[in-house]
C-alpha atoms as one frame of an Amber mdcrd trajectory, in Angstrom:
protein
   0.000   0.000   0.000   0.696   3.767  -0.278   2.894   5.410   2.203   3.239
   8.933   3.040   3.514  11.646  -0.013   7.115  12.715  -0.057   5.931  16.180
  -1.879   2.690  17.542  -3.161   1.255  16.140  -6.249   1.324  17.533  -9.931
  -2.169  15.638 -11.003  -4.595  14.775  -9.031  -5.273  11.274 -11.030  -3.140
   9.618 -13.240  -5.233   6.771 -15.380  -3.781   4.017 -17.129  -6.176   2.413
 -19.505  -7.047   1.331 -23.205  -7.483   3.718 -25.086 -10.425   3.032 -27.435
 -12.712   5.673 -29.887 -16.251   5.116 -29.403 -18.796   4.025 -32.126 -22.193
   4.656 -30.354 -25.627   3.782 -32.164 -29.354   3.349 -31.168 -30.776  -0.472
 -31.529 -34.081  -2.608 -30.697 -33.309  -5.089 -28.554 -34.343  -7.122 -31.336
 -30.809  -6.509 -33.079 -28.896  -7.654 -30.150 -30.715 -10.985 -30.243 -29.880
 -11.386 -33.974 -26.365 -10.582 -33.527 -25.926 -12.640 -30.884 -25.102 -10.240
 -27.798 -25.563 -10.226 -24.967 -27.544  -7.317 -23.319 -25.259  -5.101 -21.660
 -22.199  -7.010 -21.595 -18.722  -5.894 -23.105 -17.153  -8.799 -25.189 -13.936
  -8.721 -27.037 -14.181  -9.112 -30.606 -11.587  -8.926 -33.679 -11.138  -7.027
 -36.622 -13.432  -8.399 -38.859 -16.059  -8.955 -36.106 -15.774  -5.109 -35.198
 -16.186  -4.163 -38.727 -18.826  -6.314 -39.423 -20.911  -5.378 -36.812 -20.260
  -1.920 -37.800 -21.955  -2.394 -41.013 -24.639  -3.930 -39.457 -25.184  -0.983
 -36.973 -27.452   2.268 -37.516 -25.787   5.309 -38.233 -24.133   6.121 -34.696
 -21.573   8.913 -33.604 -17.741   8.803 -32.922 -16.544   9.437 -29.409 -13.223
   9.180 -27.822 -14.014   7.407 -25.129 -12.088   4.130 -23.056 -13.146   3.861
 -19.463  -9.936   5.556 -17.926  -9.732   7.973 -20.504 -13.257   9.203 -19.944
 -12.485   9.344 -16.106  -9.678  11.187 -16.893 -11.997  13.353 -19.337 -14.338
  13.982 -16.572 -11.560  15.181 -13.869 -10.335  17.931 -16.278 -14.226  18.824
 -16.504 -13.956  19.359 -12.649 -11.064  21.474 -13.309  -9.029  18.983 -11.798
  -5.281  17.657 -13.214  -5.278  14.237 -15.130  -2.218  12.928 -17.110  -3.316
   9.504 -19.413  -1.273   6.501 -20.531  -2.571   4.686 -22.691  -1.721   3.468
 -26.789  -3.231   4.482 -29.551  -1.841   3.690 -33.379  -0.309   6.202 -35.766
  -3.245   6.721 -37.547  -6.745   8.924 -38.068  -8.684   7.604 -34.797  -5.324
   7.637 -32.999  -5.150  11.628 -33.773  -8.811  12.266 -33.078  -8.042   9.831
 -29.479  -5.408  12.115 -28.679  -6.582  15.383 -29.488  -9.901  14.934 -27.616
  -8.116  13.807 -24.867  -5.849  16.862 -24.648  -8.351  19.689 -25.685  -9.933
  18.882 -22.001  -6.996  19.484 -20.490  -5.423  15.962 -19.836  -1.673  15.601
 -19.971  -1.171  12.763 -22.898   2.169  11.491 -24.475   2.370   8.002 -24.497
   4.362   7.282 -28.168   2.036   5.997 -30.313   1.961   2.259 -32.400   4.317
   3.250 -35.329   3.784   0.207 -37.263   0.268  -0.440 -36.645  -0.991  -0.425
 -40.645   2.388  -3.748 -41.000   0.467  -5.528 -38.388  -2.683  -4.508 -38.511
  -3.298  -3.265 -35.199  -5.186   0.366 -35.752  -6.518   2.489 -32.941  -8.901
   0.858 -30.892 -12.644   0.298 -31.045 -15.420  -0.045 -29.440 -19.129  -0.809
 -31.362 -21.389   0.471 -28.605 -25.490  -0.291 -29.371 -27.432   1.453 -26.725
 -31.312  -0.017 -26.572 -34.402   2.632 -26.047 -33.818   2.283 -21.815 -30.158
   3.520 -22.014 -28.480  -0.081 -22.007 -24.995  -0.680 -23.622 -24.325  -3.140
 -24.928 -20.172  -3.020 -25.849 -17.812  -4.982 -28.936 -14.665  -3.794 -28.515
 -11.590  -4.046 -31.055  -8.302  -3.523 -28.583  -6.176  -3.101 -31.574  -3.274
  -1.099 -30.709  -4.572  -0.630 -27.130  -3.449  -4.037 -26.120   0.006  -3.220
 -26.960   0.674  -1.030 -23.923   3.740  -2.050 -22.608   6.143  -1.634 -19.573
   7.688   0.234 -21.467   5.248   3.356 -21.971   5.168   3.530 -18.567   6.392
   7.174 -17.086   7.339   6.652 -13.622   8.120  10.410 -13.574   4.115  10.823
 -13.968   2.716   8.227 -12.268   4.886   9.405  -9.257   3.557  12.786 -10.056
  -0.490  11.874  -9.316  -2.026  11.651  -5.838  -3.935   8.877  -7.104  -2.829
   6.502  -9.969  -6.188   4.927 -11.194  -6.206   1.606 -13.146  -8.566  -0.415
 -15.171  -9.534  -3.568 -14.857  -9.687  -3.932 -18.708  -6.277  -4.343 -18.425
  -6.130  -7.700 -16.954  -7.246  -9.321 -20.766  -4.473  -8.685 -22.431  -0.593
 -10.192 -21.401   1.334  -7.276 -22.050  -1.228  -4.821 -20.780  -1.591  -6.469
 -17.703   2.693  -6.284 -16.795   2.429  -2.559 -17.642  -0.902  -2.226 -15.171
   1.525  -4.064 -12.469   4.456  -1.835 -13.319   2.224   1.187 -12.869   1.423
   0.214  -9.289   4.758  -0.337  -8.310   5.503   2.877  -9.897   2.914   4.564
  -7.892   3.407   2.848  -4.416   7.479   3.482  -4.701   6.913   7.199  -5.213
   4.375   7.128  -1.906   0.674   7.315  -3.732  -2.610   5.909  -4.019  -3.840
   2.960  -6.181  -7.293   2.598  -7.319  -8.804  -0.242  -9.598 -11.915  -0.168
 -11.394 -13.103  -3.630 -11.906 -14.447  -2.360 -15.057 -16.997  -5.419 -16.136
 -18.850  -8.819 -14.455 -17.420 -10.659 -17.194 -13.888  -9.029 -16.885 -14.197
 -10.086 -13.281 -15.317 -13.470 -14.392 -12.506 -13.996 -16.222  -9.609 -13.567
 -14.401 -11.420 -13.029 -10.385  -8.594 -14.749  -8.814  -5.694 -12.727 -10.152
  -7.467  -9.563  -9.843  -8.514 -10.538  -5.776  -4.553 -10.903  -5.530  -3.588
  -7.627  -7.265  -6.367  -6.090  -5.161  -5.324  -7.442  -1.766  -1.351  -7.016
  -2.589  -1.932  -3.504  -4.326  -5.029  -1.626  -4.351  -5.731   1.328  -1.760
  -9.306   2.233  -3.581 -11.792  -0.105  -5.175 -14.610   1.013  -7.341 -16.923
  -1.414  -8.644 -20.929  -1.505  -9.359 -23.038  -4.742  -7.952 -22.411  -7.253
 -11.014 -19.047  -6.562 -10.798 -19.203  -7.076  -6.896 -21.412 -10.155  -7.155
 -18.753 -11.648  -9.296 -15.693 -11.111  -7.301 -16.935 -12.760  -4.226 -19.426
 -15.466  -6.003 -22.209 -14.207  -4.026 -25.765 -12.158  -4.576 -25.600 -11.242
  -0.842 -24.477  -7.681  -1.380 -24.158  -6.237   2.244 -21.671  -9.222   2.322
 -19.530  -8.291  -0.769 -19.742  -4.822  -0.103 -18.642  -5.556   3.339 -15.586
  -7.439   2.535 -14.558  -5.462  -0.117 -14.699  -2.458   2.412 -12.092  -4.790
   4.530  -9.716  -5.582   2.069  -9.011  -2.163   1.372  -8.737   1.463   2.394
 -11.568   2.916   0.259 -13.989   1.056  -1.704 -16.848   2.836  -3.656 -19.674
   0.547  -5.061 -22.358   1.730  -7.480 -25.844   0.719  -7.801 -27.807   3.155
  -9.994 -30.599   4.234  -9.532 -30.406   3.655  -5.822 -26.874   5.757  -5.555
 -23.377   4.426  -4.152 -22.050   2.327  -0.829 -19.033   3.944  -0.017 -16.040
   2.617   2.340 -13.555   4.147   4.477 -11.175   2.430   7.238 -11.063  -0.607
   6.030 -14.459  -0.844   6.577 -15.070   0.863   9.917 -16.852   4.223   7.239
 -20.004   3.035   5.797 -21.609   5.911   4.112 -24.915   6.006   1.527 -24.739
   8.184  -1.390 -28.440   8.769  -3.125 -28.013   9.350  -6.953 -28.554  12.388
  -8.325 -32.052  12.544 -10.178 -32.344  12.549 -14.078 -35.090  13.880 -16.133
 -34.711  11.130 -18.517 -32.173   8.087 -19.413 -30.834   8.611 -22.552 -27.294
   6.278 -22.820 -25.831   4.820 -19.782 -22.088   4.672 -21.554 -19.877   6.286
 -19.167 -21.735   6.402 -15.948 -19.146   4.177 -13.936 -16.273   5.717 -15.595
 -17.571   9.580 -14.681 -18.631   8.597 -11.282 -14.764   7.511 -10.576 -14.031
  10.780 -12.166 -15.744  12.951  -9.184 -14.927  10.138  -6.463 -11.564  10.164
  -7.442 -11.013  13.594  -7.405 -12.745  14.340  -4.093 -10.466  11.547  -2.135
  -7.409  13.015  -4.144  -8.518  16.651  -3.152  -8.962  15.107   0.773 -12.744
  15.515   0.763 -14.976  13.323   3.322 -15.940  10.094   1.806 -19.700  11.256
   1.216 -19.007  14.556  -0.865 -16.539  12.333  -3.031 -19.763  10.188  -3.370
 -21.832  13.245  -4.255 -19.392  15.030  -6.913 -19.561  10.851  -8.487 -22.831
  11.045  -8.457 -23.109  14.217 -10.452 -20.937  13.683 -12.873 -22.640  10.096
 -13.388 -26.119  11.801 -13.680 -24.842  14.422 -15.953 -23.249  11.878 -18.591
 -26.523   9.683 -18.832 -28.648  12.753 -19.838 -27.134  12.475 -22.901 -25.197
  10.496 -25.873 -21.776   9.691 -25.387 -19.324   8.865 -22.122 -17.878  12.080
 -21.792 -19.345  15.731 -20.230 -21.209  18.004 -22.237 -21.993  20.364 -19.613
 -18.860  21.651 -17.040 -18.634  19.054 -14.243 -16.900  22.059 -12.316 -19.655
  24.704 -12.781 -22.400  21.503 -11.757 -20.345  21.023  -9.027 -20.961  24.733
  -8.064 -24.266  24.905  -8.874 -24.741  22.303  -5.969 -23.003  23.809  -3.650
 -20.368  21.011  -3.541 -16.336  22.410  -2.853 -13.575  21.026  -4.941
């Protein structure tokens, strides 16, 4: 785990994460049943799955998007300081990835993949079909996210973040999964914080054990929503989960729409309830997780209490399902105001 901050911070989160451009697009749930998905899952597909089900899709919109780099996206909407690693290729997505990610305010400069059209990794995908209730339903191409490697690592910016936030994404891919370990070591050697997103049930399914060892031997903060939960400790009994997981770490953060957030402090001594903010209407619930992080995140990094981290989560969460797309449309900051909620 952490230990004490040697000197104060240049960001306030750091996020290491694949970095993926959006394809979103309105479906019948119909569709999903013909295609063979599963409703709101995220499944990993290839090349010529991605671009088949692209041609499949309606007419959608492009969005830079990736879970970390949305969180990211969202802290610079708070006016807070994010720095990114992640890989994109040398290519047109790659450029729109990178300046999106940069025009919020987000410190990026991981090199890109050079020789992504020789092997035919381009910039990562991610076919998103949202039904008429807001559900997502993800395909995702890694492409050249999945080559993030050790070696695009900065140590001299992870060490630079008061948290260093990580997603669970990560853990499908080899060499994305050393540079997600070499990350934390990074950030625990330089004195800061380590939070995981668990990211997905079936991520969770997929590799549960190693990620309750990288949790338990690494993680200081833990946000997850109930499947994810569920998953982790095999169980439906969620005051049990949410329970443990509060003991395992120093802050864990669990989501459960439209009934708010669970929130842990003290290795679970802190219990606090965090309503969700209301919403007019559910348009697309891409993003809601990954903005939510994005005002927890920055509230423990700024050394708020536990429930106002909860509360700026909660309105950046409420604000990003109002609309298309996983990113703020509206300033998170002047929200945050409007609420009467410090940063």
């Amino acid at each position: 785990m952490a230990t004490a901050m040697t000197q104060n911070p240049t960001y306030d989160v750091c996020a290491v994460g694949n970095a993926i451009v959006d394809v979103l697009a309105p479906c019948e749930p119909a569709f999903l049943e013909a295609e063979g998905l599963t409703a709101g899952s995220m499944q990993l597909v290839d090349a010529d799955r991605s671009a088949a089900l692209y041609a499949a899709m309606q007419a959608g919109v492009e969005a830079s998007g990736g879970s970390a780099g949305n969180t990211v996206a969202g802290v610079g909407s708070f006016g807070g300081r994010a720095a990114y690693i992640g890989k994109v290729a040398d290519d047109q997505l790659g450029s729109v990835f990178s300046h999106d990610i940069r025009a919020v305010g987000v410190h990026f400069e991981t090199p890109p993949l050079t020789d992504g059209a020789a092997t035919g990794l381009a910039t990562g995908v991610c076919m998103i079909n949202v039904t008429p209730d807001g559900q997502r339903t993800m395909c995702t191409f890694l492409g050249a996210a999945n080559q993030l490697s050790v070696a695009d690592i900065d140590a001299g910016v992870i060490g630079a973040a008061a948290i260093v936030y990580l997603e669970g994404y990560l853990f499908d891919p080899a060499p994305a999964r050393a540079a997600f370990e070499a990350a934390a070591a990074a950030a625990h050697a330089a004195g800061r914080k380590v939070a995981i997103t668990l990211s997905d049930s079936f991520v969770v399914h997929r590799w549960r054990a190693e990620l309750l060892a990288f949790i338990e031997a690494s993680a200081d903060i833990v946000l997850a929503n109930e499947a994810e939960l569920a998953a982790l400790f095999e169980t439906e009994d969620f005051d049990a989960a949410a329970a443990h997981l509060g003991r395992i770490v120093d802050i864990a953060a669990v989501t459960r729409g439209a009934a708010g957030s669970v929130v842990f402090g003290n290795g679970g001594a802190e219990r606090v309830e965090v309503a969700a903010c209301p919403v007019d209407k559910v348009v697309d619930t891409t993003g809601a997780g990954d903005q939510y992080a994005a005002g927890f995140l920055l509230g423990v990094a700024r050394g708020l209490s536990l429930e106002d981290a909860g509360k700026l989560g909660s309105l950046a969460a409420a604000e990003v399902i109002a609309h298309w797309g996983p990113r703020p449309m509206t300033s998170l900051e002047a929200l945050a105001k409007e609420a009467g909620l410090r940063l």
